[in-house]
mmCIF file of C-alpha atoms in Angstrom:
data_model
loop_
_atom_site.group_PDB
_atom_site.id
_atom_site.type_symbol
_atom_site.label_atom_id
_atom_site.label_comp_id
_atom_site.label_asym_id
_atom_site.label_seq_id
_atom_site.Cartn_x
_atom_site.Cartn_y
_atom_site.Cartn_z
ATOM 1 C CA UNK A 1 19.074 50.686 -109.303
ATOM 2 C CA UNK A 2 18.802 54.403 -108.356
ATOM 3 C CA UNK A 3 14.981 54.196 -108.344
ATOM 4 C CA UNK A 4 15.012 51.396 -105.784
ATOM 5 C CA UNK A 5 14.109 52.921 -102.378
ATOM 6 C CA UNK A 6 16.164 50.325 -100.532
ATOM 7 C CA UNK A 7 19.877 50.966 -100.168
ATOM 8 C CA UNK A 8 22.435 48.291 -100.985
ATOM 9 C CA UNK A 9 23.178 47.942 -97.287
ATOM 10 C CA UNK A 10 19.507 47.348 -96.483
ATOM 11 C CA UNK A 11 19.198 44.753 -99.234
ATOM 12 C CA UNK A 12 22.329 43.068 -98.030
ATOM 13 C CA UNK A 13 20.971 42.890 -94.477
ATOM 14 C CA UNK A 14 17.653 41.420 -95.667
ATOM 15 C CA UNK A 15 19.395 38.733 -97.655
ATOM 16 C CA UNK A 16 21.847 38.045 -94.874
ATOM 17 C CA UNK A 17 18.855 37.165 -92.681
ATOM 18 C CA UNK A 18 17.396 34.999 -95.421
ATOM 19 C CA UNK A 19 20.669 33.214 -96.037
ATOM 20 C CA UNK A 20 21.304 32.682 -92.314
ATOM 21 C CA UNK A 21 18.131 30.633 -91.963
ATOM 22 C CA UNK A 22 16.063 33.139 -89.993
ATOM 23 C CA UNK A 23 13.409 33.768 -92.638
ATOM 24 C CA UNK A 24 10.282 32.287 -91.047
ATOM 25 C CA UNK A 25 8.294 31.973 -94.289
ATOM 26 C CA UNK A 26 10.856 30.026 -96.275
ATOM 27 C CA UNK A 27 9.440 26.928 -97.919
ATOM 28 C CA UNK A 28 12.667 25.642 -99.347
ATOM 29 C CA UNK A 29 13.213 28.346 -101.996
ATOM 30 C CA UNK A 30 16.382 30.207 -101.059
ATOM 31 C CA UNK A 31 18.373 32.933 -102.749
ATOM 32 C CA UNK A 32 21.585 31.925 -100.968
ATOM 33 C CA UNK A 33 22.449 35.559 -100.317
ATOM 34 C CA UNK A 34 23.055 36.668 -103.903
ATOM 35 C CA UNK A 35 22.802 40.418 -104.495
ATOM 36 C CA UNK A 36 23.590 42.301 -107.750
ATOM 37 C CA UNK A 37 25.709 44.961 -106.034
ATOM 38 C CA UNK A 38 29.266 46.182 -106.425
ATOM 39 C CA UNK A 39 29.294 45.405 -110.143
ATOM 40 C CA UNK A 40 27.676 41.940 -109.981
ATOM 41 C CA UNK A 41 25.159 41.290 -112.799
ATOM 42 C CA UNK A 42 21.390 41.149 -112.379
ATOM 43 C CA UNK A 43 20.206 37.583 -112.855
ATOM 44 C CA UNK A 44 17.886 37.040 -115.832
ATOM 45 C CA UNK A 45 15.784 34.460 -114.030
ATOM 46 C CA UNK A 46 14.715 33.902 -110.460
ATOM 47 C CA UNK A 47 17.419 34.058 -107.853
ATOM 48 C CA UNK A 48 15.721 31.403 -105.786
ATOM 49 C CA UNK A 49 16.889 27.797 -105.946
ATOM 50 C CA UNK A 50 14.899 24.783 -104.836
ATOM 51 C CA UNK A 51 16.250 22.395 -102.262
ATOM 52 C CA UNK A 52 17.294 24.905 -99.632
ATOM 53 C CA UNK A 53 16.469 24.475 -95.946
ATOM 54 C CA UNK A 54 12.879 25.118 -94.916
ATOM 55 C CA UNK A 55 11.794 27.110 -91.896
ATOM 56 C CA UNK A 56 12.042 25.347 -88.537
ATOM 57 C CA UNK A 57 8.738 23.710 -87.551
ATOM 58 C CA UNK A 58 6.849 25.297 -84.697
ATOM 59 C CA UNK A 59 6.730 23.557 -81.372
ATOM 60 C CA UNK A 60 9.373 21.347 -79.839
ATOM 61 C CA UNK A 61 11.128 18.348 -81.403
ATOM 62 C CA UNK A 62 9.621 14.886 -80.802
ATOM 63 C CA UNK A 63 10.726 12.961 -77.696
ATOM 64 C CA UNK A 64 13.977 11.022 -77.968
ATOM 65 C CA UNK A 65 12.646 7.471 -77.832
ATOM 66 C CA UNK A 66 14.031 4.101 -78.951
ATOM 67 C CA UNK A 67 11.919 4.076 -82.125
ATOM 68 C CA UNK A 68 12.695 7.655 -83.224
ATOM 69 C CA UNK A 69 14.861 7.777 -86.371
ATOM 70 C CA UNK A 70 16.445 10.426 -88.561
ATOM 71 C CA UNK A 71 14.227 9.202 -91.375
ATOM 72 C CA UNK A 72 11.017 10.273 -89.602
ATOM 73 C CA UNK A 73 12.021 13.001 -87.155
ATOM 74 C CA UNK A 74 11.306 15.912 -89.510
ATOM 75 C CA UNK A 75 7.837 14.633 -90.433
ATOM 76 C CA UNK A 76 6.962 13.861 -86.799
ATOM 77 C CA UNK A 77 8.028 17.340 -85.760
ATOM 78 C CA UNK A 78 5.993 18.940 -88.544
ATOM 79 C CA UNK A 79 2.853 16.910 -87.759
ATOM 80 C CA UNK A 80 3.039 17.779 -84.057
ATOM 81 C CA UNK A 81 3.498 21.463 -84.876
ATOM 82 C CA UNK A 82 0.461 21.428 -87.164
ATOM 83 C CA UNK A 83 -1.798 19.533 -84.744
ATOM 84 C CA UNK A 84 -0.848 21.858 -81.859
ATOM 85 C CA UNK A 85 -0.530 25.045 -83.866
ATOM 86 C CA UNK A 86 -2.588 26.977 -81.307
ATOM 87 C CA UNK A 87 0.137 26.409 -78.725
ATOM 88 C CA UNK A 88 2.933 27.919 -80.780
ATOM 89 C CA UNK A 89 1.675 31.342 -81.847
ATOM 90 C CA UNK A 90 4.274 34.052 -82.246
ATOM 91 C CA UNK A 91 4.133 37.158 -80.074
ATOM 92 C CA UNK A 92 2.734 39.184 -82.987
ATOM 93 C CA UNK A 93 0.026 36.584 -83.643
ATOM 94 C CA UNK A 94 -0.978 36.620 -79.965
ATOM 95 C CA UNK A 95 -1.209 40.419 -79.958
ATOM 96 C CA UNK A 96 -3.232 40.347 -83.211
ATOM 97 C CA UNK A 97 -5.666 37.969 -81.494
ATOM 98 C CA UNK A 98 -6.201 40.490 -78.705
ATOM 99 C CA UNK A 99 -3.965 38.978 -76.031
ATOM 100 C CA UNK A 100 -2.131 41.379 -73.741
ATOM 101 C CA UNK A 101 1.656 41.423 -73.959
ATOM 102 C CA UNK A 102 2.630 40.904 -70.325
ATOM 103 C CA UNK A 103 6.169 39.830 -71.125
ATOM 104 C CA UNK A 104 8.683 40.636 -68.400
ATOM 105 C CA UNK A 105 12.435 40.831 -68.555
ATOM 106 C CA UNK A 106 14.531 38.115 -66.934
ATOM 107 C CA UNK A 107 15.696 40.637 -64.339
ATOM 108 C CA UNK A 108 12.232 40.637 -62.731
ATOM 109 C CA UNK A 109 11.871 36.857 -62.527
ATOM 110 C CA UNK A 110 12.390 35.273 -59.101
ATOM 111 C CA UNK A 111 15.861 33.840 -58.558
ATOM 112 C CA UNK A 112 15.991 30.594 -56.560
ATOM 113 C CA UNK A 113 19.599 31.012 -55.433
ATOM 114 C CA UNK A 114 21.224 33.759 -53.400
ATOM 115 C CA UNK A 115 24.633 32.706 -54.716
ATOM 116 C CA UNK A 116 25.921 30.358 -57.410
ATOM 117 C CA UNK A 117 28.785 29.767 -59.811
ATOM 118 C CA UNK A 118 30.221 26.991 -61.996
ATOM 119 C CA UNK A 119 33.814 27.096 -63.207
ATOM 120 C CA UNK A 120 34.231 27.307 -66.995
ATOM 121 C CA UNK A 121 30.474 27.149 -67.595
ATOM 122 C CA UNK A 122 30.104 30.881 -67.130
ATOM 123 C CA UNK A 123 31.995 32.988 -69.643
ATOM 124 C CA UNK A 124 33.574 35.156 -66.973
ATOM 125 C CA UNK A 125 34.726 32.282 -64.779
ATOM 126 C CA UNK A 126 37.414 30.928 -67.052
ATOM 127 C CA UNK A 127 40.577 31.510 -65.014
ATOM 128 C CA UNK A 128 41.709 31.266 -61.353
ATOM 129 C CA UNK A 129 41.633 35.026 -60.684
ATOM 130 C CA UNK A 130 38.010 35.334 -61.741
ATOM 131 C CA UNK A 131 36.997 32.398 -59.541
ATOM 132 C CA UNK A 132 38.826 33.953 -56.580
ATOM 133 C CA UNK A 133 37.066 37.271 -57.279
ATOM 134 C CA UNK A 134 33.699 35.465 -57.335
ATOM 135 C CA UNK A 135 34.270 33.942 -53.879
ATOM 136 C CA UNK A 136 36.025 36.863 -52.214
ATOM 137 C CA UNK A 137 32.947 38.985 -51.271
ATOM 138 C CA UNK A 138 31.645 36.126 -49.094
ATOM 139 C CA UNK A 139 34.906 34.737 -47.667
ATOM 140 C CA UNK A 140 34.791 35.236 -43.863
ATOM 141 C CA UNK A 141 38.108 33.445 -43.246
ATOM 142 C CA UNK A 142 40.608 31.484 -45.291
ATOM 143 C CA UNK A 143 43.478 29.281 -44.151
ATOM 144 C CA UNK A 144 45.050 27.666 -47.178
ATOM 145 C CA UNK A 145 42.505 27.634 -50.022
ATOM 146 C CA UNK A 146 42.974 29.226 -53.447
ATOM 147 C CA UNK A 147 41.783 29.043 -57.045
ATOM 148 C CA UNK A 148 43.767 26.827 -59.400
ATOM 149 C CA UNK A 149 43.798 25.552 -62.975
ATOM 150 C CA UNK A 150 44.941 21.940 -63.296
ATOM 151 C CA UNK A 151 45.091 21.019 -67.000
ATOM 152 C CA UNK A 152 41.971 23.040 -67.766
ATOM 153 C CA UNK A 153 40.081 21.805 -64.683
ATOM 154 C CA UNK A 154 39.401 25.018 -62.774
ATOM 155 C CA UNK A 155 38.393 24.999 -59.147
ATOM 156 C CA UNK A 156 38.835 26.078 -55.542
ATOM 157 C CA UNK A 157 41.484 23.872 -53.880
ATOM 158 C CA UNK A 158 43.303 23.450 -50.527
ATOM 159 C CA UNK A 159 46.791 24.702 -51.306
ATOM 160 C CA UNK A 160 48.078 23.976 -47.764
ATOM 161 C CA UNK A 161 47.042 20.321 -47.627
ATOM 162 C CA UNK A 162 45.377 18.547 -44.691
ATOM 163 C CA UNK A 163 43.663 20.938 -42.293
ATOM 164 C CA UNK A 164 43.152 23.686 -44.883
ATOM 165 C CA UNK A 165 39.893 25.477 -44.078
ATOM 166 C CA UNK A 166 37.762 28.425 -45.124
ATOM 167 C CA UNK A 167 34.365 29.877 -44.274
ATOM 168 C CA UNK A 168 31.777 31.762 -46.310
ATOM 169 C CA UNK A 169 29.089 34.049 -44.918
ATOM 170 C CA UNK A 170 25.917 35.824 -46.055
ATOM 171 C CA UNK A 171 24.550 38.477 -43.707
ATOM 172 C CA UNK A 172 20.779 39.045 -43.510
ATOM 173 C CA UNK A 173 19.739 36.768 -46.372
ATOM 174 C CA UNK A 174 16.865 38.116 -48.477
ATOM 175 C CA UNK A 175 15.211 34.761 -49.232
ATOM 176 C CA UNK A 176 15.066 31.393 -47.458
ATOM 177 C CA UNK A 177 17.803 28.821 -48.053
ATOM 178 C CA UNK A 178 16.780 25.162 -47.871
ATOM 179 C CA UNK A 179 19.608 23.418 -49.707
ATOM 180 C CA UNK A 180 23.220 23.900 -50.737
ATOM 181 C CA UNK A 181 24.822 22.117 -53.682
ATOM 182 C CA UNK A 182 28.502 21.627 -54.435
ATOM 183 C CA UNK A 183 30.048 20.595 -57.729
ATOM 184 C CA UNK A 184 33.146 18.641 -56.750
ATOM 185 C CA UNK A 185 35.719 16.673 -58.693
ATOM 186 C CA UNK A 186 36.566 13.102 -57.743
ATOM 187 C CA UNK A 187 39.779 11.604 -59.034
ATOM 188 C CA UNK A 188 42.220 8.748 -58.471
ATOM 189 C CA UNK A 189 45.862 8.011 -57.755
ATOM 190 C CA UNK A 190 48.186 8.745 -54.879
ATOM 191 C CA UNK A 191 47.522 12.497 -54.906
ATOM 192 C CA UNK A 192 43.782 11.973 -54.319
ATOM 193 C CA UNK A 193 43.826 8.952 -52.029
ATOM 194 C CA UNK A 194 41.735 9.506 -48.905
ATOM 195 C CA UNK A 195 40.568 12.975 -50.023
ATOM 196 C CA UNK A 196 37.689 14.151 -47.824
ATOM 197 C CA UNK A 197 36.066 17.529 -47.162
ATOM 198 C CA UNK A 198 33.915 18.336 -44.128
ATOM 199 C CA UNK A 199 31.169 20.913 -44.762
ATOM 200 C CA UNK A 200 28.931 22.465 -42.111
ATOM 201 C CA UNK A 201 26.041 24.879 -42.701
ATOM 202 C CA UNK A 202 25.015 27.256 -39.916
ATOM 203 C CA UNK A 203 22.073 29.618 -39.549
ATOM 204 C CA UNK A 204 23.001 31.840 -36.660
ATOM 205 C CA UNK A 205 23.992 29.465 -33.830
ATOM 206 C CA UNK A 206 22.062 26.485 -35.297
ATOM 207 C CA UNK A 207 23.876 23.876 -37.338
ATOM 208 C CA UNK A 208 21.555 23.077 -40.224
ATOM 209 C CA UNK A 209 23.614 20.439 -42.055
ATOM 210 C CA UNK A 210 26.915 18.604 -41.852
ATOM 211 C CA UNK A 211 28.534 16.164 -44.266
ATOM 212 C CA UNK A 212 31.920 14.684 -45.123
ATOM 213 C CA UNK A 213 32.377 14.518 -48.896
ATOM 214 C CA UNK A 214 34.827 12.139 -50.554
ATOM 215 C CA UNK A 215 37.104 13.445 -53.292
ATOM 216 C CA UNK A 216 38.598 10.050 -54.195
ATOM 217 C CA UNK A 217 37.151 7.144 -56.176
ATOM 218 C CA UNK A 218 38.419 3.884 -57.695
ATOM 219 C CA UNK A 219 37.675 4.839 -61.294
ATOM 220 C CA UNK A 220 40.654 5.728 -63.483
ATOM 221 C CA UNK A 221 39.003 8.987 -64.498
ATOM 222 C CA UNK A 222 38.410 12.448 -63.067
ATOM 223 C CA UNK A 223 34.685 13.172 -62.849
ATOM 224 C CA UNK A 224 32.470 15.975 -61.542
ATOM 225 C CA UNK A 225 29.685 15.185 -59.072
ATOM 226 C CA UNK A 226 26.822 17.253 -57.674
ATOM 227 C CA UNK A 227 26.550 16.937 -53.893
ATOM 228 C CA UNK A 228 23.296 18.339 -52.481
ATOM 229 C CA UNK A 229 22.869 18.992 -48.763
ATOM 230 C CA UNK A 230 19.323 19.667 -47.551
ATOM 231 C CA UNK A 231 19.060 21.832 -44.483
ATOM 232 C CA UNK A 232 17.561 20.470 -41.262
ATOM 233 C CA UNK A 233 16.735 22.100 -37.950
ATOM 234 C CA UNK A 234 17.578 20.604 -34.587
ATOM 235 C CA UNK A 235 16.459 16.961 -34.591
ATOM 236 C CA UNK A 236 15.132 17.117 -38.156
ATOM 237 C CA UNK A 237 17.579 15.981 -40.839
ATOM 238 C CA UNK A 238 15.604 17.665 -43.627
ATOM 239 C CA UNK A 239 12.839 20.202 -44.047
ATOM 240 C CA UNK A 240 14.527 23.090 -42.272
ATOM 241 C CA UNK A 241 15.561 26.415 -43.691
ATOM 242 C CA UNK A 242 17.679 29.458 -43.019
ATOM 243 C CA UNK A 243 14.962 32.108 -42.769
ATOM 244 C CA UNK A 244 14.881 35.542 -44.350
ATOM 245 C CA UNK A 245 16.906 38.054 -42.333
ATOM 246 C CA UNK A 246 19.156 35.460 -40.689
ATOM 247 C CA UNK A 247 22.902 35.095 -41.180
ATOM 248 C CA UNK A 248 24.118 32.052 -43.111
ATOM 249 C CA UNK A 249 27.610 30.651 -42.590
ATOM 250 C CA UNK A 250 29.227 27.644 -44.257
ATOM 251 C CA UNK A 251 32.548 26.150 -43.132
ATOM 252 C CA UNK A 252 34.829 23.888 -45.154
ATOM 253 C CA UNK A 253 37.787 21.837 -43.869
ATOM 254 C CA UNK A 254 39.983 19.242 -45.568
ATOM 255 C CA UNK A 255 39.876 16.338 -43.086
ATOM 256 C CA UNK A 256 41.345 13.604 -45.284
ATOM 257 C CA UNK A 257 44.053 13.329 -47.924
ATOM 258 C CA UNK A 258 46.044 16.207 -49.333
ATOM 259 C CA UNK A 259 43.802 17.771 -51.959
ATOM 260 C CA UNK A 260 40.213 18.398 -53.046
ATOM 261 C CA UNK A 261 38.503 20.452 -55.738
ATOM 262 C CA UNK A 262 35.283 22.482 -55.648
ATOM 263 C CA UNK A 263 34.226 23.492 -59.159
ATOM 264 C CA UNK A 264 30.848 25.058 -58.410
ATOM 265 C CA UNK A 265 28.429 26.173 -55.694
ATOM 266 C CA UNK A 266 24.707 26.911 -55.380
ATOM 267 C CA UNK A 267 23.002 28.305 -52.257
ATOM 268 C CA UNK A 268 19.274 27.992 -52.996
ATOM 269 C CA UNK A 269 15.711 27.789 -51.741
ATOM 270 C CA UNK A 270 15.232 24.185 -52.869
#
């Protein structure tokens, strides 16, 4: 009505929140978004109907164990939330209790990796050009590798067959690197038989890690594997690191078969 201080748009927004399930105080009485606007009649009785969804319990869901069932999960979740209510205060409740809001944005949190990407998992890495653009700033040399999309399976592949190689480099790293992880696809059949990639990690003139990674398996499926290489130093096989300020270089060469596929990389401190 004209005397109502809230506009129709404001009312609509309030009830959109309620209807979308974001109303934290709902106890199962829901209006289902009805608003008497644009000529719709005012309801004579309450607009709220019983049986609607209740607010999500505080806390985290119960552990997924063998004896957990759909019949009891809601009650278990509710009981845990009530017994540990002090652990699940909202930000406003914490401030009202006198706690300082020292929340920081994600930009200020430490990042464990100096470089990482996963094809298709990141919204902007959904086609070959974007993958090539992601690698390009760190490509020191490239003899026969390119980004490709094989039936929706994106990755970085050796387009020139056996002997294809490339190298990546990071100058003056700003945090230590202790491990590198590759997401690689293993597949089957004649095309993939004998597929093998040799990877070497160098910090300056010191080789920190070396491994030959198979791209072929006997399963009749194509699967993605995580291959983690921990950095060593001299005689040590593990426990080394590329120190802050040093140059990091990683070389890749197809030493077996005719193809391979890298679908993700992570250069990290652990």
